[in-house]
């Protein structure tokens, strides 16, 4: 199972249920929704899609089966924007 | 403790800024 972790050099601001991630080295701003921000917070430590789903089930009322797919898509987007990296 | 309402995590926006 692939593990992910945040890259260094990001500052995070929570504002009106959105999370704003500033990278002062790459000069980018990324905005996440509330659940995305919760996932981002978890990615302070090494995580897999499965461990994130388990954490989300403890925090949110989830009754849909596609959560794992949601998380994998989200992680793929974070990788694409350079916010996370593979953890070894 | 009451759980929050789940919606899929999303990247809403990403942009360079004498």
Short mmCIF file of N, CA and C in Angstrom, two decimals, chain A residues 18 27-33 35-36 57 59-61 70 74 81, chain B residues 1-17:
data_model
loop_
_atom_site.label_atom_id
_atom_site.label_comp_id
_atom_site.label_asym_id
_atom_site.label_seq_id
_atom_site.Cartn_x
_atom_site.Cartn_y
_atom_site.Cartn_z
N UNK A 18 -12.72 26.44 5.14
CA UNK A 18 -11.81 26.10 4.05
C UNK A 18 -10.39 26.18 4.59
N UNK A 27 5.69 29.86 -4.11
CA UNK A 27 4.73 30.95 -4.36
C UNK A 27 3.41 30.41 -4.93
N UNK A 28 2.79 29.50 -4.18
CA UNK A 28 1.48 28.99 -4.57
C UNK A 28 0.53 29.05 -3.39
N UNK A 29 -0.76 29.15 -3.71
CA UNK A 29 -1.82 29.08 -2.71
C UNK A 29 -2.79 28.00 -3.16
N UNK A 30 -3.10 27.08 -2.25
CA UNK A 30 -4.03 25.99 -2.55
C UNK A 30 -5.15 26.01 -1.53
N UNK A 31 -6.38 25.90 -2.00
CA UNK A 31 -7.54 25.91 -1.10
C UNK A 31 -8.19 24.53 -1.09
N UNK A 32 -8.45 24.03 0.12
CA UNK A 32 -9.11 22.72 0.28
C UNK A 32 -10.44 22.91 1.00
N UNK A 33 -11.38 22.00 0.74
CA UNK A 33 -12.61 22.05 1.53
C UNK A 33 -12.35 21.46 2.91
N UNK A 35 -13.18 18.72 4.61
CA UNK A 35 -12.71 17.33 4.73
C UNK A 35 -11.30 17.21 4.14
N UNK A 36 -11.06 17.94 3.07
CA UNK A 36 -9.71 17.96 2.50
C UNK A 36 -8.70 18.49 3.50
N UNK A 57 -13.64 7.96 9.21
CA UNK A 57 -14.83 7.27 9.74
C UNK A 57 -15.02 7.57 11.23
N UNK A 59 -14.31 10.53 12.48
CA UNK A 59 -14.59 11.97 12.60
C UNK A 59 -15.90 12.36 11.91
N UNK A 60 -16.25 11.65 10.83
CA UNK A 60 -17.42 12.03 10.02
C UNK A 60 -18.41 10.87 9.93
N UNK A 61 -19.65 11.23 9.69
CA UNK A 61 -20.72 10.26 9.52
C UNK A 61 -20.71 9.81 8.06
N UNK A 70 -12.68 8.26 -3.18
CA UNK A 70 -12.59 9.71 -2.97
C UNK A 70 -11.19 10.09 -2.49
N UNK A 74 -8.28 12.33 -4.24
CA UNK A 74 -7.78 13.52 -3.54
C UNK A 74 -6.25 13.47 -3.40
N UNK A 81 -0.31 18.58 -7.56
CA UNK A 81 0.01 19.97 -7.22
C UNK A 81 1.27 20.10 -6.38
N UNK B 1 -19.53 12.30 21.12
CA UNK B 1 -19.34 13.51 20.32
C UNK B 1 -20.02 13.34 18.97
N UNK B 2 -20.72 14.37 18.50
CA UNK B 2 -21.43 14.28 17.23
C UNK B 2 -20.44 14.33 16.07
N UNK B 3 -20.66 13.46 15.09
CA UNK B 3 -19.75 13.42 13.94
C UNK B 3 -20.17 14.45 12.91
N UNK B 4 -19.18 14.94 12.14
CA UNK B 4 -19.47 15.90 11.09
C UNK B 4 -20.07 15.22 9.87
N UNK B 5 -20.59 16.04 8.97
CA UNK B 5 -21.19 15.51 7.73
C UNK B 5 -20.08 15.36 6.70
N UNK B 6 -20.02 14.18 6.11
CA UNK B 6 -18.94 13.89 5.16
C UNK B 6 -19.28 14.40 3.77
N UNK B 7 -18.32 15.04 3.13
CA UNK B 7 -18.38 15.23 1.68
C UNK B 7 -16.97 14.97 1.17
N UNK B 8 -16.86 14.59 -0.07
CA UNK B 8 -15.57 14.16 -0.60
C UNK B 8 -14.53 15.26 -0.47
N UNK B 9 -13.31 14.92 -0.03
CA UNK B 9 -12.26 15.93 0.07
C UNK B 9 -11.90 16.45 -1.32
N UNK B 10 -11.72 17.76 -1.41
CA UNK B 10 -11.48 18.37 -2.73
C UNK B 10 -10.42 19.45 -2.66
N UNK B 11 -9.68 19.59 -3.76
CA UNK B 11 -8.84 20.77 -3.96
C UNK B 11 -9.72 21.79 -4.67
N UNK B 12 -10.11 22.86 -3.97
CA UNK B 12 -11.03 23.85 -4.54
C UNK B 12 -10.31 24.78 -5.51
N UNK B 13 -9.05 25.05 -5.20
CA UNK B 13 -8.32 26.03 -6.02
C UNK B 13 -6.82 25.84 -5.82
N UNK B 14 -6.07 26.07 -6.86
CA UNK B 14 -4.61 26.02 -6.74
C UNK B 14 -4.06 27.01 -7.74
N UNK B 15 -3.31 27.99 -7.25
CA UNK B 15 -2.80 29.00 -8.17
C UNK B 15 -1.48 29.58 -7.69
N UNK B 16 -0.65 30.01 -8.66
CA UNK B 16 0.57 30.73 -8.27
C UNK B 16 0.21 32.14 -7.85
N UNK B 17 0.94 32.68 -6.92
CA UNK B 17 0.66 34.04 -6.43
C UNK B 17 1.97 34.79 -6.28
#
